[in-house]
Short mmCIF file of C-alpha atoms in Angstrom, two decimals:
data_model
loop_
_atom_site.label_atom_id
_atom_site.label_comp_id
_atom_site.label_asym_id
_atom_site.label_seq_id
_atom_site.Cartn_x
_atom_site.Cartn_y
_atom_site.Cartn_z
CA SER A 1 8.15 16.36 -14.23
CA ARG A 2 8.18 13.84 -17.02
CA THR A 3 4.85 12.52 -15.82
CA ALA A 4 2.96 15.66 -14.90
CA GLY A 5 -0.08 16.34 -17.03
CA ARG A 6 -0.02 13.04 -18.86
CA SER A 7 -3.24 11.32 -19.69
CA ALA A 8 -4.12 7.83 -18.48
CA ARG A 9 -4.07 5.00 -21.03
CA ASN A 10 -5.17 1.40 -21.36
CA LEU A 11 -4.55 -0.58 -18.19
CA PRO A 12 -3.20 -4.14 -18.26
CA GLY A 13 -5.56 -6.70 -19.74
CA GLY A 14 -8.38 -4.23 -20.27
CA PHE A 15 -8.98 -3.48 -16.57
CA LYS A 16 -9.96 0.15 -16.20
CA MET A 17 -9.13 1.65 -12.86
CA LYS A 18 -11.00 4.93 -12.67
CA LEU A 19 -9.01 7.42 -10.69
CA ARG A 20 -9.61 10.76 -9.11
CA MET A 21 -6.42 12.76 -8.87
CA LEU A 22 -5.69 14.32 -5.49
CA GLY A 23 -4.63 17.64 -4.10
CA SER A 24 -5.82 21.01 -5.27
CA GLY A 25 -3.08 23.43 -6.09
CA HIS A 26 -0.57 20.71 -6.94
CA GLY A 27 -1.26 20.45 -10.62
CA ASN A 28 -1.97 17.23 -12.46
CA HIS A 29 -0.02 14.43 -10.82
CA GLY A 30 -1.14 11.72 -13.17
CA ARG A 31 1.38 9.60 -15.05
CA ASP A 32 1.64 7.54 -18.16
CA ASP A 33 0.50 4.48 -16.24
CA GLY A 34 -1.34 2.55 -18.90
CA SER A 35 -4.84 3.93 -18.42
CA ARG A 36 -6.51 5.80 -21.25
CA ALA A 37 -8.27 9.13 -20.92
CA THR A 38 -11.33 9.39 -23.14
CA ASP A 39 -14.54 11.41 -23.10
CA ALA A 40 -16.14 8.46 -21.27
CA THR A 41 -13.41 7.95 -18.67
CA PRO A 42 -11.39 11.11 -18.08
CA VAL A 43 -8.76 10.87 -15.36
CA THR A 44 -10.65 13.22 -13.04
CA SER A 45 -14.15 11.91 -13.72
CA ALA A 46 -14.70 9.18 -11.17
CA THR A 47 -13.80 7.65 -7.87
CA GLY A 48 -13.57 3.91 -7.55
CA ILE A 49 -12.42 0.75 -9.25
CA THR A 50 -14.08 -0.89 -12.21
CA VAL A 51 -13.75 -4.51 -13.23
CA PRO A 52 -13.57 -6.12 -16.69
CA LYS A 53 -16.15 -5.30 -19.31
CA ASN A 54 -19.62 -6.82 -18.83
CA ASN A 55 -19.13 -7.00 -15.05
CA THR A 56 -20.73 -4.65 -12.57
CA THR A 57 -19.01 -1.51 -11.35
CA ALA A 58 -17.33 -2.03 -8.01
CA PHE A 59 -18.07 1.41 -6.62
CA PRO A 60 -20.33 4.28 -7.63
CA SER A 61 -18.91 7.12 -9.67
CA SER A 62 -19.02 10.72 -8.59
CA SER A 63 -17.99 13.90 -10.36
CA ASP A 64 -14.72 15.51 -9.33
CA LYS A 65 -15.13 18.78 -11.17
CA LYS A 66 -14.20 22.12 -9.69
CA ASN A 67 -17.86 22.99 -9.12
CA LYS A 68 -17.73 20.74 -6.06
CA LYS A 69 -16.45 23.79 -4.22
CA ASP A 70 -20.01 25.18 -4.14
CA GLY A 71 -21.03 22.53 -1.62
CA LYS A 72 -21.37 19.36 -3.64
CA ALA A 73 -18.10 17.98 -2.31
CA GLN A 74 -19.30 18.34 1.26
CA LYS A 75 -22.23 16.03 0.52
CA GLU A 76 -19.80 13.12 0.31
CA VAL A 77 -18.37 13.84 3.78
CA ASP A 78 -19.94 12.28 6.85
CA GLY A 79 -20.63 15.04 9.38
CA ASP A 80 -21.10 12.65 12.30
CA ALA A 81 -18.09 13.19 14.59
CA ARG A 82 -18.49 9.87 16.44
CA GLN A 83 -16.14 6.97 15.88
CA ARG A 84 -16.93 4.55 13.07
CA ASP A 85 -14.81 1.65 11.87
CA ILE A 86 -14.96 -1.60 9.94
CA CYS A 87 -13.89 -4.72 11.76
CA CYS A 88 -13.49 -8.44 11.18
CA ARG A 89 -15.66 -10.57 13.50
CA GLY A 90 -14.22 -13.90 12.45
CA GLN A 91 -11.95 -15.66 9.99
CA GLY A 92 -13.16 -16.38 6.48
CA GLY A 93 -14.86 -14.39 3.74
CA VAL A 94 -15.80 -10.73 3.48
CA GLU A 95 -19.16 -11.51 5.07
CA ASN A 96 -17.27 -11.35 8.39
CA LEU A 97 -16.65 -7.63 7.91
CA VAL A 98 -19.09 -5.28 9.64
CA VAL A 99 -19.21 -1.51 10.11
CA ARG A 100 -19.43 -0.41 13.73
CA GLN A 101 -21.05 2.89 14.65
CA HIS A 102 -19.75 3.93 18.05
CA ALA A 103 -21.64 6.20 20.41
CA GLU A 104 -18.69 8.45 21.19
CA VAL A 105 -15.55 10.05 19.82
CA THR A 106 -12.41 8.01 20.51
CA LYS A 107 -10.34 9.13 23.51
CA PRO A 108 -6.62 8.48 24.13
CA GLY A 109 -6.18 4.81 24.98
CA ALA A 110 -3.35 5.56 27.44
CA PRO A 111 -1.71 8.66 28.96
CA ASP A 112 1.09 8.55 26.36
CA HIS A 113 -1.27 8.15 23.39
CA VAL A 114 -2.48 10.62 20.80
CA VAL A 115 -5.77 10.28 18.95
CA VAL A 116 -5.40 10.64 15.19
CA LYS A 117 -8.35 11.74 13.09
CA VAL A 118 -7.79 9.58 10.03
CA THR A 119 -7.75 11.31 6.65
CA ALA A 120 -6.83 8.20 4.67
CA SER A 121 -5.76 4.63 5.31
CA THR A 122 -4.96 1.65 3.09
CA VAL A 123 -6.86 -1.44 2.02
CA SER A 124 -4.32 -4.13 1.20
CA ALA A 125 -3.60 -7.81 0.71
CA ARG A 126 -2.42 -7.92 4.30
CA ASP A 127 -5.95 -6.98 5.41
CA CYS A 128 -7.31 -9.86 3.35
CA LEU A 129 -4.84 -12.25 4.94
CA LEU A 130 -5.83 -11.17 8.45
CA ARG A 131 -9.49 -11.74 7.62
CA MET A 132 -8.80 -15.16 6.08
CA LYS A 133 -6.31 -16.61 8.55
CA GLY A 134 -6.07 -14.27 11.50
CA ASP A 135 -2.89 -12.68 12.79
CA PRO A 136 -0.95 -14.09 15.76
CA ASN A 137 0.28 -10.58 16.55
CA ILE A 138 -3.23 -9.25 17.09
CA ASP A 139 -4.92 -10.28 20.33
CA SER A 140 -8.06 -8.20 20.08
CA SER A 141 -11.22 -9.50 18.48
CA PRO A 142 -12.91 -8.16 16.50
CA ALA A 143 -9.92 -6.71 14.65
CA VAL A 144 -10.04 -3.35 12.86
CA LEU A 145 -8.16 -3.48 9.55
CA GLY A 146 -5.79 -0.99 7.93
CA TYR A 147 -2.03 -0.83 8.53
CA HIS A 148 -1.09 2.64 7.26
CA VAL A 149 -2.67 5.98 8.19
CA VAL A 150 -2.30 9.69 7.51
CA GLY A 151 -4.37 12.24 9.37
CA GLN A 152 -4.35 14.97 12.00
CA ILE A 153 -3.95 14.84 15.77
CA HIS A 154 -7.37 15.16 17.38
CA ALA A 155 -6.52 14.77 21.08
CA LEU A 156 -3.49 14.35 23.36
CA GLY A 157 -3.07 11.97 26.27
CA GLU A 158 -2.23 13.41 29.69
CA ALA A 159 1.45 12.42 29.43
CA VAL A 160 2.03 13.80 25.93
CA ASN A 161 4.24 16.86 25.74
CA SER A 162 2.28 19.56 23.96
CA SER A 163 5.51 21.22 22.83
CA LYS A 164 6.12 18.31 20.43
CA PHE A 165 2.57 17.48 19.36
CA ARG A 166 -0.34 19.84 19.00
CA VAL A 167 -3.94 19.27 18.06
CA GLY A 168 -4.20 19.72 14.30
CA ASP A 169 -0.68 18.52 13.50
CA ARG A 170 -0.48 16.33 10.42
CA VAL A 171 0.95 12.89 11.08
CA ALA A 172 1.54 9.52 9.47
CA VAL A 173 1.33 6.28 11.44
CA LEU A 174 2.40 2.69 10.83
CA LEU A 175 0.00 0.28 12.53
CA PRO A 176 1.58 -3.19 12.81
CA LYS A 177 -1.57 -4.45 14.52
CA GLY A 178 -4.06 -2.66 12.28
CA GLY A 179 -6.76 -0.20 13.26
CA GLY A 180 -6.55 2.30 10.40
CA ASN A 181 -9.91 1.71 8.67
CA ALA A 182 -11.66 3.98 11.17
CA LYS A 183 -12.44 7.64 11.71
CA TYR A 184 -10.05 7.76 14.66
CA VAL A 185 -7.20 5.67 16.02
CA SER A 186 -5.38 5.99 19.34
CA VAL A 187 -1.64 5.33 19.06
CA PRO A 188 1.46 5.74 21.26
CA LYS A 189 3.06 9.14 20.70
CA LYS A 190 6.27 7.44 19.52
CA ALA A 191 4.33 5.92 16.60
CA ALA A 192 3.21 9.29 15.20
CA ILE A 193 5.45 10.72 12.47
CA LEU A 194 5.08 14.49 12.16
CA LEU A 195 4.47 15.69 8.59
CA PRO A 196 4.93 19.13 7.02
CA GLU A 197 1.98 21.48 7.44
CA ASN A 198 1.31 21.46 3.69
CA ALA A 199 1.27 17.64 3.51
CA ASP A 200 -2.49 17.58 3.08
CA ARG A 201 -2.81 15.10 0.22
CA GLU A 202 -4.55 11.78 0.73
CA ASP A 203 -2.10 9.95 -1.53
CA ILE A 204 0.69 10.53 1.00
CA VAL A 205 -0.61 7.29 2.53
CA CYS A 206 0.74 5.58 -0.62
CA LEU A 207 4.20 6.88 0.23
CA LEU A 208 3.97 5.37 3.69
CA ALA A 209 2.60 2.05 2.45
CA SER A 210 4.63 1.53 -0.74
CA TYR A 211 7.20 4.16 -1.65
CA MET A 212 9.05 4.00 1.67
CA THR A 213 9.52 0.28 1.11
CA ALA A 214 10.67 0.90 -2.46
CA TYR A 215 13.06 3.69 -1.47
CA GLN A 216 14.61 1.77 1.39
CA CYS A 217 14.92 -1.52 -0.51
CA LEU A 218 16.80 0.26 -3.30
CA LYS A 219 18.91 2.04 -0.68
CA LEU A 220 19.94 -1.35 0.73
CA ALA A 221 20.84 -2.53 -2.76
CA ARG A 222 23.21 0.35 -3.58
CA LYS A 223 26.92 -0.27 -3.23
CA GLU A 224 28.43 2.45 -1.05
CA GLY A 225 25.46 4.67 -1.86
CA ALA A 226 26.20 4.75 -5.59
CA PRO A 227 23.17 5.27 -7.87
CA LEU A 228 21.75 2.30 -9.75
CA THR A 229 22.22 3.94 -13.15
CA TYR A 230 22.65 1.22 -15.81
CA ALA A 231 22.35 -1.53 -13.17
CA ASN A 232 20.16 -4.54 -13.96
CA VAL A 233 17.34 -4.59 -11.41
CA LEU A 234 14.79 -7.41 -11.14
CA VAL A 235 11.54 -6.83 -9.24
CA ILE A 236 9.79 -10.03 -8.17
CA GLY A 237 6.12 -9.12 -7.80
CA GLY A 238 5.93 -6.00 -9.93
CA SER A 239 2.16 -5.74 -10.16
CA GLY A 240 1.42 -4.68 -6.57
CA PRO A 241 1.73 -1.13 -5.20
CA VAL A 242 5.19 -1.81 -3.73
CA GLY A 243 6.43 -3.50 -6.90
CA GLN A 244 5.20 -0.65 -9.06
CA ALA A 245 6.89 1.88 -6.77
CA ILE A 246 10.19 -0.01 -7.01
CA VAL A 247 9.91 -0.15 -10.81
CA GLU A 248 9.15 3.57 -11.02
CA MET A 249 11.94 4.68 -8.70
CA ALA A 250 14.57 2.35 -10.17
CA SER A 251 13.65 3.42 -13.71
CA ARG A 252 13.92 7.10 -12.77
CA GLU A 253 17.36 6.36 -11.35
CA GLY A 254 18.47 5.07 -14.73
CA ALA A 255 18.44 1.34 -13.99
CA ARG A 256 17.52 -1.35 -16.50
CA VAL A 257 14.45 -2.77 -14.82
CA TYR A 258 12.84 -6.20 -15.20
CA ALA A 259 9.63 -7.13 -13.41
CA THR A 260 7.64 -10.32 -12.93
CA ALA A 261 3.86 -10.16 -12.83
CA HIS A 262 0.68 -11.63 -14.24
CA LYS A 263 0.30 -11.13 -18.00
CA MET A 264 -2.48 -8.56 -17.54
CA HIS A 265 0.05 -6.15 -16.00
CA GLU A 266 2.56 -6.34 -18.84
CA GLU A 267 1.52 -3.18 -20.65
CA HIS A 268 1.40 -1.10 -17.48
CA LEU A 269 4.82 -2.23 -16.28
CA THR A 270 6.24 -1.57 -19.73
CA LYS A 271 4.89 2.00 -19.52
CA LEU A 272 6.68 2.39 -16.19
CA GLY A 273 9.94 1.41 -17.86
CA ALA A 274 10.28 -2.30 -17.05
CA LYS A 275 10.76 -5.39 -19.17
CA TRP A 276 7.95 -7.79 -18.26
CA PHE A 277 8.37 -11.48 -17.45
CA SER A 278 5.92 -14.10 -16.23
CA VAL A 279 5.81 -14.49 -12.47
CA LYS A 280 6.84 -18.17 -12.75
CA PRO A 281 10.60 -18.55 -12.15
CA LYS A 282 10.92 -21.24 -14.83
CA LYS A 283 9.75 -18.66 -17.37
CA TRP A 284 12.26 -15.90 -16.58
CA LEU A 285 15.25 -17.61 -14.95
CA PRO A 286 16.69 -19.04 -18.22
CA PHE A 287 16.97 -15.47 -19.54
CA LEU A 288 18.13 -13.65 -16.40
CA GLU A 289 20.20 -16.16 -14.43
CA GLY A 290 23.49 -14.66 -13.29
CA LYS A 291 22.78 -11.28 -14.88
CA MET A 292 21.05 -9.17 -12.18
CA ASP A 293 22.91 -6.62 -10.08
CA VAL A 294 19.90 -6.25 -7.81
CA VAL A 295 16.88 -8.44 -7.12
CA VAL A 296 14.07 -7.22 -4.85
CA ASP A 297 11.85 -10.19 -3.98
CA SER A 298 8.53 -9.48 -2.26
CA LEU A 299 6.97 -12.89 -2.98
CA CYS A 300 9.35 -15.67 -1.91
CA LEU A 301 7.84 -18.04 -4.46
CA ASP A 302 10.47 -20.75 -4.08
CA GLY A 303 12.38 -19.83 -0.97
CA TYR A 304 14.24 -17.05 -2.82
CA ASP A 305 16.23 -19.70 -4.73
CA SER A 306 15.50 -18.39 -8.22
CA SER A 307 16.07 -14.79 -7.10
CA TYR A 308 19.48 -15.69 -5.69
CA ARG A 309 20.43 -17.57 -8.85
CA ALA A 310 19.62 -14.47 -10.90
CA LEU A 311 22.36 -12.46 -9.18
CA THR A 312 25.72 -11.59 -10.65
CA PRO A 313 28.71 -12.69 -8.50
CA ASP A 314 28.56 -9.39 -6.60
CA GLY A 315 24.81 -8.78 -6.89
CA VAL A 316 22.46 -8.10 -3.95
CA LEU A 317 19.18 -9.83 -3.11
CA VAL A 318 16.76 -7.76 -1.00
CA CYS A 319 14.12 -9.94 0.66
CA ASN A 320 11.12 -7.71 1.36
CA THR A 321 9.45 -9.76 4.09
CA GLY A 322 6.81 -7.20 5.08
CA ASN A 323 4.94 -7.20 1.77
CA HIS A 324 1.82 -9.18 0.90
CA SER A 325 0.31 -9.75 -2.53
CA ALA A 326 -2.71 -11.20 -4.26
CA LEU A 327 -0.51 -14.02 -5.56
CA GLN A 328 0.39 -14.99 -2.00
CA LEU A 329 -3.29 -14.97 -1.06
CA GLN A 330 -4.16 -17.22 -3.97
CA HIS A 331 -1.43 -19.72 -2.95
CA ARG A 332 -2.01 -19.50 0.81
CA ASN A 333 -2.94 -23.21 1.03
CA ASP A 334 -0.17 -24.46 -1.25
CA PRO A 335 2.37 -26.38 0.91
CA GLY A 336 5.13 -25.78 -1.64
CA PHE A 337 4.75 -22.02 -1.51
CA CYS A 338 7.20 -20.15 0.71
CA MET A 339 4.66 -17.76 2.25
CA ALA A 340 7.13 -15.29 3.73
CA PHE A 341 4.39 -13.96 6.00
CA ASP A 342 3.57 -17.43 7.43
CA GLU A 343 5.80 -17.29 10.48
CA ASN A 344 4.91 -20.84 11.53
CA GLY A 345 5.58 -22.43 8.13
CA ILE A 346 8.65 -24.65 7.75
CA ASN A 347 9.25 -23.31 4.24
CA ALA A 348 9.29 -19.74 5.45
CA TRP A 349 11.62 -20.68 8.32
CA TRP A 350 14.13 -22.42 6.07
CA SER A 351 14.00 -19.62 3.49
CA GLY A 352 14.81 -17.14 6.24
CA VAL A 353 17.70 -19.23 7.54
CA LYS A 354 19.23 -19.50 4.07
CA ALA A 355 18.92 -15.84 3.28
CA LYS A 356 20.14 -14.65 6.69
CA TYR A 357 22.92 -17.08 7.49
CA VAL A 358 23.89 -19.05 4.37
CA TRP A 359 23.76 -16.56 1.52
CA SER A 360 26.27 -13.74 1.85
CA ARG A 361 24.60 -11.49 -0.72
CA ALA A 362 21.08 -11.39 0.73
CA VAL A 363 19.60 -8.76 3.07
CA PHE A 364 16.21 -8.65 4.77
CA TYR A 365 13.85 -5.69 4.90
CA ASP A 366 10.68 -5.02 6.89
CA LEU A 367 8.95 -1.63 6.91
CA ASN A 368 7.90 -1.70 10.56
CA GLU A 369 11.31 -2.89 11.74
CA SER A 370 12.92 -0.09 9.76
CA TYR A 371 10.85 2.49 11.64
CA GLU A 372 11.49 0.89 15.02
CA LYS A 373 15.27 0.83 14.47
CA ASN A 374 15.60 4.46 13.40
CA PRO A 375 12.37 6.50 13.56
CA LYS A 376 14.22 9.78 13.03
CA MET A 377 15.77 8.62 9.74
CA PHE A 378 12.48 7.03 8.69
CA GLY A 379 10.68 10.34 9.19
CA HIS A 380 13.39 12.25 7.34
CA GLU A 381 13.16 9.92 4.34
CA LEU A 382 9.35 10.12 4.36
CA HIS A 383 9.65 13.93 4.23
CA TYR A 384 12.01 13.55 1.28
CA LEU A 385 9.44 11.45 -0.59
CA ILE A 386 6.70 13.96 0.21
CA CYS A 387 8.89 16.66 -1.32
CA LYS A 388 9.35 14.55 -4.45
CA LEU A 389 5.59 13.96 -4.60
CA GLN A 390 4.78 17.65 -4.34
CA ARG A 391 7.26 18.38 -7.14
CA GLY A 392 5.68 15.75 -9.35
CA GLU A 393 8.83 13.61 -9.38
CA ILE A 394 6.98 10.48 -8.20
CA SER A 395 3.40 9.57 -8.96
CA PRO A 396 1.61 7.21 -6.57
CA LYS A 397 -1.06 5.22 -8.32
CA VAL A 398 -4.39 5.27 -6.49
CA ALA A 399 -6.63 2.51 -7.81
CA GLY A 400 -9.68 3.76 -5.94
CA ARG A 401 -11.01 5.65 -2.92
CA VAL A 402 -13.57 3.80 -0.86
CA SER A 403 -15.82 4.42 2.11
CA LEU A 404 -15.79 2.10 5.10
CA ASN A 405 -18.60 -0.09 3.80
CA GLN A 406 -16.92 -0.38 0.39
CA VAL A 407 -13.88 -2.02 1.99
CA PRO A 408 -15.29 -5.59 1.64
CA LYS A 409 -15.78 -5.11 -2.10
CA ALA A 410 -12.28 -3.67 -2.39
CA GLN A 411 -10.84 -6.68 -0.57
CA THR A 412 -12.65 -9.01 -2.96
CA LEU A 413 -10.99 -7.28 -5.92
CA ILE A 414 -7.59 -7.29 -4.21
CA GLU A 415 -7.83 -11.06 -3.69
CA LYS A 416 -8.21 -11.41 -7.47
CA GLY A 417 -5.27 -9.10 -8.18
CA LEU A 418 -7.42 -6.59 -10.07
CA PRO A 419 -6.68 -3.15 -8.56
CA ASN A 420 -3.83 -1.41 -10.36
CA GLY A 421 -2.35 0.63 -7.54
CA THR A 422 -3.20 1.35 -3.91
CA VAL A 423 -6.79 1.22 -2.68
CA VAL A 424 -7.31 4.10 -0.24
CA CYS A 425 -9.98 4.09 2.45
CA LEU A 426 -11.56 7.47 3.27
CA PRO A 427 -13.31 6.81 6.61
CA TRP A 428 -15.10 10.17 6.59
CA LYS A 429 -16.67 9.47 3.23
CA LYS A 430 -20.39 8.76 3.52
CA LEU A 431 -21.38 5.12 3.49
CA ASP A 432 -22.52 3.74 0.16
CA PRO A 433 -26.21 2.78 0.50
CA LYS A 434 -25.82 0.16 -2.25
CA GLN A 435 -23.30 -1.94 -0.31
CA PRO A 436 -24.83 -4.90 1.60
CA VAL A 437 -22.57 -4.52 4.64
CA LYS A 438 -24.07 -4.78 8.09
CA VAL A 439 -23.87 -1.68 10.32
CA VAL A 440 -23.82 -2.38 14.06
CA LYS A 441 -24.62 0.41 16.50
CA LEU A 442 -22.67 0.17 19.75
CA GLU A 443 -23.82 1.42 23.12
CA PRO A 444 -21.54 3.77 25.09
CA THR A 445 -20.48 0.96 27.44
CA GLN A 446 -19.31 -1.24 24.55
#
């Protein structure tokens, strides 16, 4: 791999995202991502996210040296087998997030459900949006956050065929209604995607959350399946995990990649192989109008107008409607902002009408819809990405690994656009005693 064994270098704008690389026996899967490895901040020295100099550290550091095998690693794992989750008890700030300690282990929620013991889930901008504004698709309150999960099957419902699923099987799950930031989650059997037995790495959740979107968006953009070698590809929203994955995969395919993002991400995106532009369309459109073979827009800043204008006469615009970003969160109250995820907004409605029915060169993409339409193909392509990960051909960027009660702090940083990569929640990691997050103990009848 071109990236295997590389050290981390300076991150955009001086933000240092301390990473702990995953997966014993897989070698060093770091990449030249803009972070710098020094004696003070080696790639394998810490777990968590740090913020700009002179600010406090977001999460405590912990050694990741091989001597953890003697028992030190186990000290970070919570041995309590009962369910624990973090939920949102109301709309607003992170003060509405509380950790719930249940009295029992989760059981199948229906005869056709399986219970997944969660190894890792994501903390994302979509979680922040749910906390701030609620989600019309989620009826339950309080709502458990986390939309992507990898783990192992813990229990089978009465109607689940044991010839297809067995306790201990590794699975990935998309959770359109959340529920992943927990030790266990009960899901319909049709939602569980079987993984290879050796797919034991936590960062596989990054493939589910970001790289599947990147892979499938680029697949939609190809003409008759032809590679994008030497094609001009513009990524609107290149700083988020999905944007970075698109930049990485398009660059590896030989495309000429351009990406819009905040200035602090310029150096990192340049390291990934992209030409950086400001996120504001008026800054980049004069240079790129009419020149792009492919535009993948995950932001919908102006109703996709600038993205469509950037296309060549036979170019393709991919509207990634299932993505959420810090920029969207920061503009959530701006009436002129498209807000692709605001289903009730007139701007979002009109943008969708234009792209679906007026523009002939635009296609829509949504991760959950992709799985629902063809779960077999979705699983096959996820397996393909896992193979590429294990070979070191793609390198998911994990910005930090957090316990359940570190999720509120992670969300605060996500709102500001600071994490450089995916924030991964490890629900079996011991709670951080320094985090001022309320823990509520539930009775068995609750």
